[in-house]
Amino acid sequence: CVEDVDYTVENEGTIYMAQALESKSYLQLFDIDTIQDIFFGASYGGIKYPDIDINVKFTVDESLINAYNQEHGTNYIAFPQASYNISGLESVIKAGTANSDPIKVMITARQLQIGKSYMLPVKLVSAGSSNIKDDLNTAYFRIDSLIRRERDITNLGAFSVSHENNGGPGAGEG
């Protein structure tokens, strides 16, 4: 084909959060002392790229947890303020690119209680003059339980006997 065809898609230029997909916002955190990082950002929908920089803004909206719980029959609670730190709530989708610079959430799992289900709802609230995709504007970062790292330490021990049974090594207790 030698003709130039200008292809477009229905949601060309619509801004969304990829992390708003259910499978991308479920977290697995380990019950450890080190900080664990997760990332979020915004994406430019379609097959083209933006011609100008698009400033995007997010907010953490804990008021969304109750509605989520009612809709899904769950019992999530908000991440405690001391358990996470966000590097910022603003980013940019640069001209000629499809994704914003990532925003990092640093989570200290030791501040969470084992057996509780936690949620951190992050909502895309502004994307310059671009439209925001309504069904992909909120990422509900969820954790149902902390994972304990376990390892077999039985072979690290030393077995010693201080007194041999009277029957000797060939007896039943030898």
PDB file of C-alpha atoms in Angstrom:
ATOM      1  CA  CYS A   1       0.000   0.000   0.000  1.00  0.00           C
ATOM      2  CA  VAL A   2       1.406   3.393  -0.941  1.00  0.00           C
ATOM      3  CA  GLU A   3      -1.360   5.530   0.536  1.00  0.00           C
ATOM      4  CA  ASP A   4      -0.925   7.209   3.876  1.00  0.00           C
ATOM      5  CA  VAL A   5      -3.784   6.189   6.128  1.00  0.00           C
ATOM      6  CA  ASP A   6      -4.491   8.059   9.335  1.00  0.00           C
ATOM      7  CA  TYR A   7      -5.581   5.354  11.747  1.00  0.00           C
ATOM      8  CA  THR A   8      -7.421   6.265  14.914  1.00  0.00           C
ATOM      9  CA  VAL A   9      -9.049   4.324  17.697  1.00  0.00           C
ATOM     10  CA  GLU A  10     -12.138   5.127  19.742  1.00  0.00           C
ATOM     11  CA  ASN A  11     -10.287   6.288  22.871  1.00  0.00           C
ATOM     12  CA  GLU A  12      -7.405   8.049  21.114  1.00  0.00           C
ATOM     13  CA  GLY A  13      -5.793  10.503  23.524  1.00  0.00           C
ATOM     14  CA  THR A  14      -7.800   9.425  26.575  1.00  0.00           C
ATOM     15  CA  ILE A  15      -5.703   9.302  29.737  1.00  0.00           C
ATOM     16  CA  TYR A  16      -5.966   6.304  32.073  1.00  0.00           C
ATOM     17  CA  MET A  17      -4.180   4.349  34.819  1.00  0.00           C
ATOM     18  CA  ALA A  18      -2.971   0.892  33.758  1.00  0.00           C
ATOM     19  CA  GLN A  19      -2.841  -0.008  37.448  1.00  0.00           C
ATOM     20  CA  ALA A  20      -6.631   0.438  37.594  1.00  0.00           C
ATOM     21  CA  LEU A  21      -7.003  -3.024  36.074  1.00  0.00           C
ATOM     22  CA  GLU A  22      -7.858  -5.474  38.877  1.00  0.00           C
ATOM     23  CA  SER A  23      -4.903  -7.762  38.156  1.00  0.00           C
ATOM     24  CA  LYS A  24      -2.352  -4.942  38.327  1.00  0.00           C
ATOM     25  CA  SER A  25      -3.425  -3.475  41.656  1.00  0.00           C
ATOM     26  CA  TYR A  26      -3.329  -6.606  43.813  1.00  0.00           C
ATOM     27  CA  LEU A  27      -0.205  -6.500  45.978  1.00  0.00           C
ATOM     28  CA  GLN A  28       1.902  -9.218  47.497  1.00  0.00           C
ATOM     29  CA  LEU A  29       3.908  -7.802  50.367  1.00  0.00           C
ATOM     30  CA  PHE A  30       6.344  -9.661  52.565  1.00  0.00           C
ATOM     31  CA  ASP A  31       6.392  -9.368  56.337  1.00  0.00           C
ATOM     32  CA  ILE A  32       9.941  -7.973  56.415  1.00  0.00           C
ATOM     33  CA  ASP A  33      11.696  -4.898  57.770  1.00  0.00           C
ATOM     34  CA  THR A  34      12.829  -3.457  54.427  1.00  0.00           C
ATOM     35  CA  ILE A  35      10.753  -1.001  52.404  1.00  0.00           C
ATOM     36  CA  GLN A  36       8.866  -2.465  49.428  1.00  0.00           C
ATOM     37  CA  ASP A  37       8.081  -0.266  46.431  1.00  0.00           C
ATOM     38  CA  ILE A  38       5.096  -0.142  44.109  1.00  0.00           C
ATOM     39  CA  PHE A  39       4.611   2.270  41.218  1.00  0.00           C
ATOM     40  CA  PHE A  40       1.737   3.989  39.448  1.00  0.00           C
ATOM     41  CA  GLY A  41       1.290   6.525  36.701  1.00  0.00           C
ATOM     42  CA  ALA A  42      -0.844   7.594  33.769  1.00  0.00           C
ATOM     43  CA  SER A  43      -0.912   6.443  30.165  1.00  0.00           C
ATOM     44  CA  TYR A  44      -1.972   8.009  26.878  1.00  0.00           C
ATOM     45  CA  GLY A  45      -4.527   5.812  25.126  1.00  0.00           C
ATOM     46  CA  GLY A  46      -4.518   5.046  21.435  1.00  0.00           C
ATOM     47  CA  ILE A  47      -1.972   4.394  18.733  1.00  0.00           C
ATOM     48  CA  LYS A  48      -0.504   7.898  18.566  1.00  0.00           C
ATOM     49  CA  TYR A  49       1.515   9.936  21.037  1.00  0.00           C
ATOM     50  CA  PRO A  50       0.688  13.342  22.507  1.00  0.00           C
ATOM     51  CA  ASP A  51       2.080  16.407  20.733  1.00  0.00           C
ATOM     52  CA  ILE A  52       2.551  18.298  23.997  1.00  0.00           C
ATOM     53  CA  ASP A  53       3.433  17.452  27.593  1.00  0.00           C
ATOM     54  CA  ILE A  54       0.400  16.423  29.662  1.00  0.00           C
ATOM     55  CA  ASN A  55       0.556  17.187  33.377  1.00  0.00           C
ATOM     56  CA  VAL A  56      -1.274  14.553  35.415  1.00  0.00           C
ATOM     57  CA  LYS A  57      -2.350  14.761  39.037  1.00  0.00           C
ATOM     58  CA  PHE A  58      -3.418  12.055  41.454  1.00  0.00           C
ATOM     59  CA  THR A  59      -4.916  11.892  44.921  1.00  0.00           C
ATOM     60  CA  VAL A  60      -5.184   9.238  47.610  1.00  0.00           C
ATOM     61  CA  ASP A  61      -8.923   9.009  48.278  1.00  0.00           C
ATOM     62  CA  GLU A  62      -9.649   6.760  51.275  1.00  0.00           C
ATOM     63  CA  SER A  63     -13.356   7.630  51.053  1.00  0.00           C
ATOM     64  CA  LEU A  64     -13.577   5.232  48.075  1.00  0.00           C
ATOM     65  CA  ILE A  65     -12.880   2.207  50.298  1.00  0.00           C
ATOM     66  CA  ASN A  66     -16.413   1.954  51.742  1.00  0.00           C
ATOM     67  CA  ALA A  67     -18.043   2.005  48.288  1.00  0.00           C
ATOM     68  CA  TYR A  68     -15.563  -0.618  47.066  1.00  0.00           C
ATOM     69  CA  ASN A  69     -16.298  -2.848  50.068  1.00  0.00           C
ATOM     70  CA  GLN A  70     -20.066  -2.574  49.535  1.00  0.00           C
ATOM     71  CA  GLU A  71     -19.804  -3.312  45.814  1.00  0.00           C
ATOM     72  CA  HIS A  72     -17.446  -6.283  46.187  1.00  0.00           C
ATOM     73  CA  GLY A  73     -18.489  -7.700  49.568  1.00  0.00           C
ATOM     74  CA  THR A  74     -15.041  -7.111  51.056  1.00  0.00           C
ATOM     75  CA  ASN A  75     -13.744  -5.535  54.269  1.00  0.00           C
ATOM     76  CA  TYR A  76     -10.643  -3.556  53.311  1.00  0.00           C
ATOM     77  CA  ILE A  77      -9.326  -0.835  55.593  1.00  0.00           C
ATOM     78  CA  ALA A  78      -7.034   2.061  54.706  1.00  0.00           C
ATOM     79  CA  PHE A  79      -3.285   1.618  54.851  1.00  0.00           C
ATOM     80  CA  PRO A  80      -2.113   3.343  58.049  1.00  0.00           C
ATOM     81  CA  GLN A  81      -0.435   6.684  57.292  1.00  0.00           C
ATOM     82  CA  ALA A  82       2.801   5.462  58.916  1.00  0.00           C
ATOM     83  CA  SER A  83       2.963   2.424  56.610  1.00  0.00           C
ATOM     84  CA  TYR A  84       3.592   4.243  53.324  1.00  0.00           C
ATOM     85  CA  ASN A  85       5.179   7.290  51.748  1.00  0.00           C
ATOM     86  CA  ILE A  86       4.465   8.558  48.224  1.00  0.00           C
ATOM     87  CA  SER A  87       7.185  10.294  46.192  1.00  0.00           C
ATOM     88  CA  GLY A  88       4.601  12.773  44.862  1.00  0.00           C
ATOM     89  CA  LEU A  89       1.142  13.010  43.361  1.00  0.00           C
ATOM     90  CA  GLU A  90       2.020  14.777  40.102  1.00  0.00           C
ATOM     91  CA  SER A  91       3.772  13.571  36.969  1.00  0.00           C
ATOM     92  CA  VAL A  92       4.042  14.292  33.235  1.00  0.00           C
ATOM     93  CA  ILE A  93       3.295  12.330  30.098  1.00  0.00           C
ATOM     94  CA  LYS A  94       5.975  13.869  27.919  1.00  0.00           C
ATOM     95  CA  ALA A  95       5.265  14.734  24.294  1.00  0.00           C
ATOM     96  CA  GLY A  96       6.042  11.771  22.060  1.00  0.00           C
ATOM     97  CA  THR A  97       5.672   9.189  24.846  1.00  0.00           C
ATOM     98  CA  ALA A  98       2.769   7.065  26.039  1.00  0.00           C
ATOM     99  CA  ASN A  99       3.419   6.908  29.805  1.00  0.00           C
ATOM    100  CA  SER A 100       4.083   9.356  32.600  1.00  0.00           C
ATOM    101  CA  ASP A 101       7.149   9.145  34.750  1.00  0.00           C
ATOM    102  CA  PRO A 102       6.308   6.588  37.463  1.00  0.00           C
ATOM    103  CA  ILE A 103       5.356   7.658  40.962  1.00  0.00           C
ATOM    104  CA  LYS A 104       6.723   5.482  43.746  1.00  0.00           C
ATOM    105  CA  VAL A 105       4.892   4.312  46.865  1.00  0.00           C
ATOM    106  CA  MET A 106       7.274   3.055  49.539  1.00  0.00           C
ATOM    107  CA  ILE A 107       5.535   0.621  51.893  1.00  0.00           C
ATOM    108  CA  THR A 108       6.797  -0.470  55.300  1.00  0.00           C
ATOM    109  CA  ALA A 109       5.009  -3.786  55.806  1.00  0.00           C
ATOM    110  CA  ARG A 110       6.028  -3.992  59.480  1.00  0.00           C
ATOM    111  CA  GLN A 111       3.471  -1.229  60.106  1.00  0.00           C
ATOM    112  CA  LEU A 112       0.697  -3.563  58.878  1.00  0.00           C
ATOM    113  CA  GLN A 113      -0.989  -6.279  60.913  1.00  0.00           C
ATOM    114  CA  ILE A 114      -1.075  -9.856  59.714  1.00  0.00           C
ATOM    115  CA  GLY A 115      -4.626 -11.010  59.025  1.00  0.00           C
ATOM    116  CA  LYS A 116      -6.022  -7.607  58.016  1.00  0.00           C
ATOM    117  CA  SER A 117      -6.924  -6.582  54.461  1.00  0.00           C
ATOM    118  CA  TYR A 118      -5.616  -3.164  53.411  1.00  0.00           C
ATOM    119  CA  MET A 119      -6.359  -0.812  50.532  1.00  0.00           C
ATOM    120  CA  LEU A 120      -4.754   2.333  49.117  1.00  0.00           C
ATOM    121  CA  PRO A 121      -7.051   3.941  46.503  1.00  0.00           C
ATOM    122  CA  VAL A 122      -5.149   6.261  44.146  1.00  0.00           C
ATOM    123  CA  LYS A 123      -7.251   8.312  41.746  1.00  0.00           C
ATOM    124  CA  LEU A 124      -6.231  10.176  38.589  1.00  0.00           C
ATOM    125  CA  VAL A 125      -7.950  13.557  39.031  1.00  0.00           C
ATOM    126  CA  SER A 126      -6.462  15.767  36.328  1.00  0.00           C
ATOM    127  CA  ALA A 127      -4.797  15.353  32.934  1.00  0.00           C
ATOM    128  CA  GLY A 128      -4.480  18.874  31.560  1.00  0.00           C
ATOM    129  CA  SER A 129      -7.111  19.397  28.871  1.00  0.00           C
ATOM    130  CA  SER A 130      -7.247  15.660  28.008  1.00  0.00           C
ATOM    131  CA  ASN A 131     -10.173  13.394  28.827  1.00  0.00           C
ATOM    132  CA  ILE A 132      -9.760  10.809  31.592  1.00  0.00           C
ATOM    133  CA  LYS A 133     -11.153   7.308  31.033  1.00  0.00           C
ATOM    134  CA  ASP A 134     -13.815   6.979  33.750  1.00  0.00           C
ATOM    135  CA  ASP A 135     -13.531   3.222  34.279  1.00  0.00           C
ATOM    136  CA  LEU A 136      -9.707   3.279  34.515  1.00  0.00           C
ATOM    137  CA  ASN A 137      -9.095   6.366  36.640  1.00  0.00           C
ATOM    138  CA  THR A 138      -8.683   4.708  40.063  1.00  0.00           C
ATOM    139  CA  ALA A 139      -6.224   2.043  41.176  1.00  0.00           C
ATOM    140  CA  TYR A 140      -7.333   0.192  44.292  1.00  0.00           C
ATOM    141  CA  PHE A 141      -4.018  -1.148  45.577  1.00  0.00           C
ATOM    142  CA  ARG A 142      -5.065  -4.115  47.727  1.00  0.00           C
ATOM    143  CA  ILE A 143      -3.330  -6.533  50.035  1.00  0.00           C
ATOM    144  CA  ASP A 144      -5.264  -9.402  51.581  1.00  0.00           C
ATOM    145  CA  SER A 145      -2.462 -10.663  53.811  1.00  0.00           C
ATOM    146  CA  LEU A 146       1.238 -10.350  54.364  1.00  0.00           C
ATOM    147  CA  ILE A 147       3.456 -13.168  53.183  1.00  0.00           C
ATOM    148  CA  ARG A 148       5.883 -14.560  55.716  1.00  0.00           C
ATOM    149  CA  ARG A 149       9.090 -15.747  54.189  1.00  0.00           C
ATOM    150  CA  GLU A 150       9.779 -19.146  55.622  1.00  0.00           C
ATOM    151  CA  ARG A 151      12.817 -21.326  55.259  1.00  0.00           C
ATOM    152  CA  ASP A 152      13.853 -24.708  56.558  1.00  0.00           C
ATOM    153  CA  ILE A 153      16.438 -24.274  59.302  1.00  0.00           C
ATOM    154  CA  THR A 154      16.362 -27.815  60.668  1.00  0.00           C
ATOM    155  CA  ASN A 155      19.639 -28.742  58.950  1.00  0.00           C
ATOM    156  CA  LEU A 156      21.406 -25.795  60.597  1.00  0.00           C
ATOM    157  CA  GLY A 157      21.191 -27.356  64.056  1.00  0.00           C
ATOM    158  CA  ALA A 158      23.707 -29.677  65.703  1.00  0.00           C
ATOM    159  CA  PHE A 159      22.587 -32.863  67.460  1.00  0.00           C
ATOM    160  CA  SER A 160      24.643 -34.123  70.366  1.00  0.00           C
ATOM    161  CA  VAL A 161      24.220 -36.814  73.011  1.00  0.00           C
ATOM    162  CA  SER A 162      25.461 -36.352  76.532  1.00  0.00           C
ATOM    163  CA  HIS A 163      24.769 -39.880  77.733  1.00  0.00           C
ATOM    164  CA  GLU A 164      24.344 -43.085  75.728  1.00  0.00           C
ATOM    165  CA  ASN A 165      21.519 -45.529  76.583  1.00  0.00           C
ATOM    166  CA  ASN A 166      22.708 -48.528  78.618  1.00  0.00           C
ATOM    167  CA  GLY A 167      21.789 -50.947  75.805  1.00  0.00           C
ATOM    168  CA  GLY A 168      24.454 -49.480  73.508  1.00  0.00           C
ATOM    169  CA  PRO A 169      24.122 -48.385  69.885  1.00  0.00           C
ATOM    170  CA  GLY A 170      22.495 -51.689  68.805  1.00  0.00           C
ATOM    171  CA  ALA A 171      19.596 -51.418  71.304  1.00  0.00           C
ATOM    172  CA  GLY A 172      16.146 -49.981  70.486  1.00  0.00           C
ATOM    173  CA  GLU A 173      17.108 -46.547  71.743  1.00  0.00           C
ATOM    174  CA  GLY A 174      20.684 -46.689  70.471  1.00  0.00           C
TER     175      GLY A 174
END
